[in-house]
PDB file of C-alpha atoms in Angstrom:
ATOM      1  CA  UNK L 396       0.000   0.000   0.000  1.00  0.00           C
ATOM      2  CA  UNK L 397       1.385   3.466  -0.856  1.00  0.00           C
ATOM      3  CA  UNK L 398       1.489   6.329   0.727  1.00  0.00           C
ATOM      4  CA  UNK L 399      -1.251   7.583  -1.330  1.00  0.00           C
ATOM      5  CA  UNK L 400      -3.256   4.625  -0.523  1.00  0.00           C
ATOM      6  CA  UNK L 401      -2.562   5.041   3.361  1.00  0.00           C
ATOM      7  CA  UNK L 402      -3.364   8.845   3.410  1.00  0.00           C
ATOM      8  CA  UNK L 403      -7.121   8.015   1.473  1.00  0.00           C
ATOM      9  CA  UNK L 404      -8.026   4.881   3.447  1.00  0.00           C
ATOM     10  CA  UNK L 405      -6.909   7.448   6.610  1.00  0.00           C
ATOM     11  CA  UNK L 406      -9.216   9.950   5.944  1.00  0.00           C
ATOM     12  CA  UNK L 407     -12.251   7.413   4.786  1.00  0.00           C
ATOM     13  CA  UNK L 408     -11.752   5.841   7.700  1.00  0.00           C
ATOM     14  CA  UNK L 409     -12.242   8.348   9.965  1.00  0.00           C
ATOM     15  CA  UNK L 410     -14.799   9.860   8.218  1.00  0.00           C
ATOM     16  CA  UNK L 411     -17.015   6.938   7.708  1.00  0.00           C
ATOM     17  CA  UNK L 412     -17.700   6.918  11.688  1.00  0.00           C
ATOM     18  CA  UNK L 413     -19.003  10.320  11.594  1.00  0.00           C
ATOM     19  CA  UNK L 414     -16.758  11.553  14.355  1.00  0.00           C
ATOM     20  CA  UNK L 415     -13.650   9.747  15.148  1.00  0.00           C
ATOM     21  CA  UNK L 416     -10.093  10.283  15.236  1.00  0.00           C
ATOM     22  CA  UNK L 417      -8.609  12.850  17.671  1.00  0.00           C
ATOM     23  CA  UNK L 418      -8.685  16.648  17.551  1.00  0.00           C
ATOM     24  CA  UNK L 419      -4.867  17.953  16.865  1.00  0.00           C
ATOM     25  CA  UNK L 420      -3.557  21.224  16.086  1.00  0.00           C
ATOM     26  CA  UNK L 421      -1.390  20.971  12.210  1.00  0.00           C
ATOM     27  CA  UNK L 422       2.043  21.970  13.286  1.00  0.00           C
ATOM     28  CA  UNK L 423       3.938  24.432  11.555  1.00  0.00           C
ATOM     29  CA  UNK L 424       5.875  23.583   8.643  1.00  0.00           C
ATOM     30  CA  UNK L 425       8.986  24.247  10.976  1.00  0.00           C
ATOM     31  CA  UNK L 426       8.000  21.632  13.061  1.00  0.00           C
ATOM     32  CA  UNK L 427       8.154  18.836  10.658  1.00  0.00           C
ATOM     33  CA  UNK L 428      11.683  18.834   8.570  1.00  0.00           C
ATOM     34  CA  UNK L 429      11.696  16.075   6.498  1.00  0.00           C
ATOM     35  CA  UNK L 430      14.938  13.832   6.961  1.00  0.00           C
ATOM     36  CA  UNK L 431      15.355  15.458  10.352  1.00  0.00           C
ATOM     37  CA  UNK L 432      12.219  15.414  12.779  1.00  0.00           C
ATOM     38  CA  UNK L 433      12.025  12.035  14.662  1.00  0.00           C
ATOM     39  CA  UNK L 434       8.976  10.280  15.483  1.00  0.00           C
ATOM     40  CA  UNK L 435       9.704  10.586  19.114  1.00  0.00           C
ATOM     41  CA  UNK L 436       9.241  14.206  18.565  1.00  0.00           C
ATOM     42  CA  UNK L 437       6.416  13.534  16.601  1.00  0.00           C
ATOM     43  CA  UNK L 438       4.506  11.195  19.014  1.00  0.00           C
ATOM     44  CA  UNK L 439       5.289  13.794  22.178  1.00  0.00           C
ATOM     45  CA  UNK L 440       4.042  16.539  20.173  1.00  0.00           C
ATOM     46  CA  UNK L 441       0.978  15.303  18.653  1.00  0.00           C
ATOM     47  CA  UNK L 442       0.388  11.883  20.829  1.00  0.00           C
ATOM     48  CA  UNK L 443      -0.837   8.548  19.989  1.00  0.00           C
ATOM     49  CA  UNK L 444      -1.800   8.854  16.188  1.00  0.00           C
ATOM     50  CA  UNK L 445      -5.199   7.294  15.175  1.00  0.00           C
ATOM     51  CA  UNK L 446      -3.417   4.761  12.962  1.00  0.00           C
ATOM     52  CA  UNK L 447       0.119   3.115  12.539  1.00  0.00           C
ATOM     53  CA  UNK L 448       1.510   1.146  10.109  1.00  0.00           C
ATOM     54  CA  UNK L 449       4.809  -0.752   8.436  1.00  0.00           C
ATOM     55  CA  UNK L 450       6.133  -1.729   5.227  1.00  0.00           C
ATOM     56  CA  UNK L 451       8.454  -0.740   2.725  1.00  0.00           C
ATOM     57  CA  UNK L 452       9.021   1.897   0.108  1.00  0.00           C
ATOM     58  CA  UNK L 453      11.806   1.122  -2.439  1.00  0.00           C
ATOM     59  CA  UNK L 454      13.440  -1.493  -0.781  1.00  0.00           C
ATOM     60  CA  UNK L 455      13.105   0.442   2.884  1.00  0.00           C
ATOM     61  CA  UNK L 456      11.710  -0.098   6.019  1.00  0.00           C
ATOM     62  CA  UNK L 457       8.836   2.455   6.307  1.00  0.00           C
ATOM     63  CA  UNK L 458       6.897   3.073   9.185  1.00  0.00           C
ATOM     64  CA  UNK L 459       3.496   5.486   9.369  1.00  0.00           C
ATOM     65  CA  UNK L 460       1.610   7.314  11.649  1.00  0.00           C
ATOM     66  CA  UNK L 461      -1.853   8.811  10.634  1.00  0.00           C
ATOM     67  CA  UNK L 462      -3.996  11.514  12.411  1.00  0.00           C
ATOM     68  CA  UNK L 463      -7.021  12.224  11.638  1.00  0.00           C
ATOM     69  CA  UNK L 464     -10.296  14.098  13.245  1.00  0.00           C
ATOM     70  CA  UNK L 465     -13.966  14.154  11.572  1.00  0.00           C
ATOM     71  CA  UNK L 466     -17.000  15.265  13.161  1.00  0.00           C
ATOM     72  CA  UNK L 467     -20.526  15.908  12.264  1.00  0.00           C
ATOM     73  CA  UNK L 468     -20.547  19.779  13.791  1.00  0.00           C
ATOM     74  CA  UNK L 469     -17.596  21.274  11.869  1.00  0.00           C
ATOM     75  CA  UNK L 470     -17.491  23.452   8.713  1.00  0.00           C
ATOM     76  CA  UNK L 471     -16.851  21.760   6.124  1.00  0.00           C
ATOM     77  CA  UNK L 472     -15.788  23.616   2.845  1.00  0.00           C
ATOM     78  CA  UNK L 473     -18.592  22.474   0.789  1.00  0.00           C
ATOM     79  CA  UNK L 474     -22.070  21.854   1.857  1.00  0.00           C
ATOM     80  CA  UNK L 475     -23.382  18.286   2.334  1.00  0.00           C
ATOM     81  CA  UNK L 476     -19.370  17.190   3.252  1.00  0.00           C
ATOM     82  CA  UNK L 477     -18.277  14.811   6.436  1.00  0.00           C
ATOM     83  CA  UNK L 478     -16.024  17.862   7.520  1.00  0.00           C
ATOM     84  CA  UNK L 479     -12.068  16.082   8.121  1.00  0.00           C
ATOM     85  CA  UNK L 480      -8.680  16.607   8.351  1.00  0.00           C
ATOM     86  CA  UNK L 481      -5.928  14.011   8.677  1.00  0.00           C
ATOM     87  CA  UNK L 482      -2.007  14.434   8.989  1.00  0.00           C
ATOM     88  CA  UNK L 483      -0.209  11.199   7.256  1.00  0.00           C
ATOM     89  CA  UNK L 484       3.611  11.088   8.209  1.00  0.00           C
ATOM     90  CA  UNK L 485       5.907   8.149   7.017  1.00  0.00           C
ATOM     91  CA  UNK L 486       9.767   7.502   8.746  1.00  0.00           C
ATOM     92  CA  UNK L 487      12.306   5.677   7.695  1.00  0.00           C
ATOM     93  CA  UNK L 488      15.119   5.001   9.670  1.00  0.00           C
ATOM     94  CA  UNK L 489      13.541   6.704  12.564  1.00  0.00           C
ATOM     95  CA  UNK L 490      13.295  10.226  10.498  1.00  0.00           C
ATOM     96  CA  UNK L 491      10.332  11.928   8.877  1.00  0.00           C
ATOM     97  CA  UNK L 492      10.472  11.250   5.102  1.00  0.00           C
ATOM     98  CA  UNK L 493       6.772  12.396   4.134  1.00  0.00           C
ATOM     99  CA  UNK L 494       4.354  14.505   4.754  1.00  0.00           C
ATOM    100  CA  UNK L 495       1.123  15.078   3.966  1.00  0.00           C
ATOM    101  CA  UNK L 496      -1.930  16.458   5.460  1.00  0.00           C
ATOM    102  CA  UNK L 497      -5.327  16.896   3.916  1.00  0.00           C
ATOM    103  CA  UNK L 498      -8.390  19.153   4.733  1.00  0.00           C
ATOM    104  CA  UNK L 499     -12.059  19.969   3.652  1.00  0.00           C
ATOM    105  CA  UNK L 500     -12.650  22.229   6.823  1.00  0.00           C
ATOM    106  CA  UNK L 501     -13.300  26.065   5.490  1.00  0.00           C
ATOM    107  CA  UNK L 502     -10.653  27.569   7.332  1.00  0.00           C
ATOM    108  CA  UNK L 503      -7.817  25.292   5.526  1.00  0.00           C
ATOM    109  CA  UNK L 504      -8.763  23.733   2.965  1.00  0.00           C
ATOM    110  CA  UNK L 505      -6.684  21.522   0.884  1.00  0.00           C
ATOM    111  CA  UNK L 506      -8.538  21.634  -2.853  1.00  0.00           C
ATOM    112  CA  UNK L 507      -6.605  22.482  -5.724  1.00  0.00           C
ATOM    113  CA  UNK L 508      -7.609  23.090  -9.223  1.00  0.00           C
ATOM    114  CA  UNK L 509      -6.663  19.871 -11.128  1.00  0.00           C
ATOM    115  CA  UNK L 510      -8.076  21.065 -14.490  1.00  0.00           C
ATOM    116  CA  UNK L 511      -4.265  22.757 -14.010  1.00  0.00           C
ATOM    117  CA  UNK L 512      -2.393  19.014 -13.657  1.00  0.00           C
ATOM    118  CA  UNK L 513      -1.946  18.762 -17.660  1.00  0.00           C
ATOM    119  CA  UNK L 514       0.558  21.786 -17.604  1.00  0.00           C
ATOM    120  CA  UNK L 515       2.850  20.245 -15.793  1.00  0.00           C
ATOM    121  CA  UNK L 516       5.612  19.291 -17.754  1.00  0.00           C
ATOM    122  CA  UNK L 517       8.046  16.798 -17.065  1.00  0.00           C
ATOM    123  CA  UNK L 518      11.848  18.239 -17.383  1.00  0.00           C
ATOM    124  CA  UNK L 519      10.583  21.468 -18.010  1.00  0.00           C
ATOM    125  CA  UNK L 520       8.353  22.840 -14.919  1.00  0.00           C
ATOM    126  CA  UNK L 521       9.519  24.172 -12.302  1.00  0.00           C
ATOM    127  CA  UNK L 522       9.324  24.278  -8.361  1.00  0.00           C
ATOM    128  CA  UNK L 523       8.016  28.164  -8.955  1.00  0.00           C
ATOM    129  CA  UNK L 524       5.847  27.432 -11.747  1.00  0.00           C
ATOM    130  CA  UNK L 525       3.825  24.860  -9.989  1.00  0.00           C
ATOM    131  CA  UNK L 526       3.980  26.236  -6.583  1.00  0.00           C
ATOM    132  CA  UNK L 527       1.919  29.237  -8.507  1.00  0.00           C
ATOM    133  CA  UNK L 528      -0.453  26.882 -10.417  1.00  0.00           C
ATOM    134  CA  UNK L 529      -1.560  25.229  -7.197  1.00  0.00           C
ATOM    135  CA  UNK L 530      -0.060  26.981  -4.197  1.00  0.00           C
ATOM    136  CA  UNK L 531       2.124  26.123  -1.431  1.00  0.00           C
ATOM    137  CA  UNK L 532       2.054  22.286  -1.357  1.00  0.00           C
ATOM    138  CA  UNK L 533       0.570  21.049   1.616  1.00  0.00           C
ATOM    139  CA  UNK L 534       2.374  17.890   1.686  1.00  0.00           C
ATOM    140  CA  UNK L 535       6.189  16.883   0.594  1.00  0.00           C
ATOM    141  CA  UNK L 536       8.082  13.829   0.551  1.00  0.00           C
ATOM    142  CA  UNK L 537      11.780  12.550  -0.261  1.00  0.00           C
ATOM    143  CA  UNK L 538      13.160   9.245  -0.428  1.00  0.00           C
ATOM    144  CA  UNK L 539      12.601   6.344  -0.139  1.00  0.00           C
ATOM    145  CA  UNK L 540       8.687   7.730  -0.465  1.00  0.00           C
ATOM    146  CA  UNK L 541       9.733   8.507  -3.811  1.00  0.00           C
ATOM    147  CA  UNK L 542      12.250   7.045  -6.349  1.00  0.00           C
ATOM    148  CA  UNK L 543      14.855   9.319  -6.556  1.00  0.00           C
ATOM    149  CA  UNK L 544      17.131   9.652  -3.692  1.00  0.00           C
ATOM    150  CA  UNK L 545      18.050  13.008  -4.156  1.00  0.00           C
ATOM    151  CA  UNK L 546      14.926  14.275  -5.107  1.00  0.00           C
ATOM    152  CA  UNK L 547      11.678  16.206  -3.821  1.00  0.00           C
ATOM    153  CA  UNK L 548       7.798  15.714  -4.349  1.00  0.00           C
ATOM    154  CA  UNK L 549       5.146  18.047  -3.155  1.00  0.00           C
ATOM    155  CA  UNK L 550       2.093  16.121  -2.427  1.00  0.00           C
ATOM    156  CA  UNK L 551      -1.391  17.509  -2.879  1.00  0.00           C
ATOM    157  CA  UNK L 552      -4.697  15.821  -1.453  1.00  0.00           C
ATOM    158  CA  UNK L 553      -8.346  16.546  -1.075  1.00  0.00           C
ATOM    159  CA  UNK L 554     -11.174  14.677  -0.271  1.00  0.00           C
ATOM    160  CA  UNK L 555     -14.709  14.996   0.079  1.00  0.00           C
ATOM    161  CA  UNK L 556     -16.893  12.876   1.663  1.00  0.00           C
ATOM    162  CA  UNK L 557     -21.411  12.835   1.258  1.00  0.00           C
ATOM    163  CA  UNK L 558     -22.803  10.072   2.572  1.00  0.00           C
ATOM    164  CA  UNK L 559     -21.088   6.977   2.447  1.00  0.00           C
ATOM    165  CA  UNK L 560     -19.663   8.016  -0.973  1.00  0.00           C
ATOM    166  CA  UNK L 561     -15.879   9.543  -1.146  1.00  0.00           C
ATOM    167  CA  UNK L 562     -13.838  11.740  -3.552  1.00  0.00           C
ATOM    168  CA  UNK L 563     -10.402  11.912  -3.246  1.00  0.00           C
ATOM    169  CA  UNK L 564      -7.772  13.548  -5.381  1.00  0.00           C
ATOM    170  CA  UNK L 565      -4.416  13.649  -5.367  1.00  0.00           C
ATOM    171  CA  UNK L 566      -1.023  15.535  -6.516  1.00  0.00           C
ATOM    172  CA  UNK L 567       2.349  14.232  -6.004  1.00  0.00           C
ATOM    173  CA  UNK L 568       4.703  16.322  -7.935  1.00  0.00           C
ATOM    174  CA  UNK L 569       8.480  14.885  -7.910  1.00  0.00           C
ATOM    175  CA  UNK L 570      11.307  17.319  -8.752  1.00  0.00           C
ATOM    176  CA  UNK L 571      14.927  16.706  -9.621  1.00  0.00           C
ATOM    177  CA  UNK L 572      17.813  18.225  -7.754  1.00  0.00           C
ATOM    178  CA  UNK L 573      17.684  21.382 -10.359  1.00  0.00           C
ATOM    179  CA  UNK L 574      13.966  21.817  -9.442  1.00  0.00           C
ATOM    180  CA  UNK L 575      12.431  20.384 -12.324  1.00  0.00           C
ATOM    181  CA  UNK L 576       9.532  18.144 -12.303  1.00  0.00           C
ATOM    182  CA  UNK L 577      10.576  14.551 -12.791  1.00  0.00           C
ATOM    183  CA  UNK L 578       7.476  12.738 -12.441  1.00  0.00           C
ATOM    184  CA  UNK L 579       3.947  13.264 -12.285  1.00  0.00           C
ATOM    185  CA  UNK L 580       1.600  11.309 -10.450  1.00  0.00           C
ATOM    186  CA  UNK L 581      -2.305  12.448 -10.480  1.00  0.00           C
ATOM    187  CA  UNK L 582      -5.002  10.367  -9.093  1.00  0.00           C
ATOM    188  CA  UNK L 583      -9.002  11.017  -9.168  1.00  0.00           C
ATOM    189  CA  UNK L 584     -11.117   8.900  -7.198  1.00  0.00           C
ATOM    190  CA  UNK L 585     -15.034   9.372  -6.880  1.00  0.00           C
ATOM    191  CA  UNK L 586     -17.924  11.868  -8.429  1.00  0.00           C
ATOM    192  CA  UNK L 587     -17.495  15.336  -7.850  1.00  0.00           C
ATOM    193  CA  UNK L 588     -20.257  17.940  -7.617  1.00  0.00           C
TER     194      UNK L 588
END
């Protein structure tokens, strides 16, 4: 399952009981430097997470922690939707390699415009040019979440949720060293309205 995969079933998951999951404050950026922050630091900051689980990502050891809050009296962005956030964060070799938290509440949202995702170019686009197609990412990742070990990939992620039926889409955007986009990876899951 990858990371992708974790973050979505996260998200459903918590959603799907209607109010589940435990209210957290997102930390800053600052507070969560990938290839530095620990999951000690993680776990006394933010506590037990709602979910855990291991595997491996390009032949390492991963391990992730999700958090995630729903609950029938928020604000959701768009009537009719299970507000939810969740916070996915994936280690390997005890240090944060991924990021990625997802929203639907009004006050941070995470939606991004994907009728944007075809002009990103491979080897030409750059961190600038997509950071001003779809805003500040709020998700990133670096190896071994993605292929290249000396790369970067800003993740994107929304999800909506009416009923028992979810939408999720997703962004992961993987640049080179130089800043270029290396790899695109788009996924759309569900009906929109």
């Amino acid at each position: 399952m990858n990371w992708m995969t974790k973050c979505a079933a996260l998200a459903l998951a918590v959603t799907l009981t209607g109010c589940a999951g435990t209210k957290f404050v997102r930390p800053a950026d600052s507070e969560l430097t990938l290839g530095k922050t620990t999951e000690q630091e993680v776990m006394a900051r933010l506590g037990k997470p709602f979910q855990e689980a291991s595997g491996l990502s390009n032949g390492k050891q991963i391990r992730t922690l999700g958090y995630a809050y729903a609950s029938m009296g928020g604000q959701a962005k768009t009537a009719g939707v299970t507000p939810v956030y969740a916070l996915t964060l994936v280690f390997s070799e005890g240090k944060l390699v991924s990021k990625a938290y997802l929203s639907n509440m009004k006050d941070d949202a995470t939606d991004f415009d994907e009728s944007k995702v075809p002009l990103v170019e491979v080897g030409k686009t750059t961190v600038a040019q997509v950071n001003t197609l779809f805003g500040p990412a709020p998700g990133e990742a670096i190896f071994p979440v993605i292929k290249q070990p000396a790369g970067r990939a800003a993740i994107y992620n929304y999800q909506e949720m009416r009923g028992f039926t979810p939408s999720q889409k997703t962004l992961m955007v993987v640049f080179d060293v130089q800043g270029v986009v290396a790899d695109v990876d788009y996924k759309n899951q569900g009906k929109w309205k």
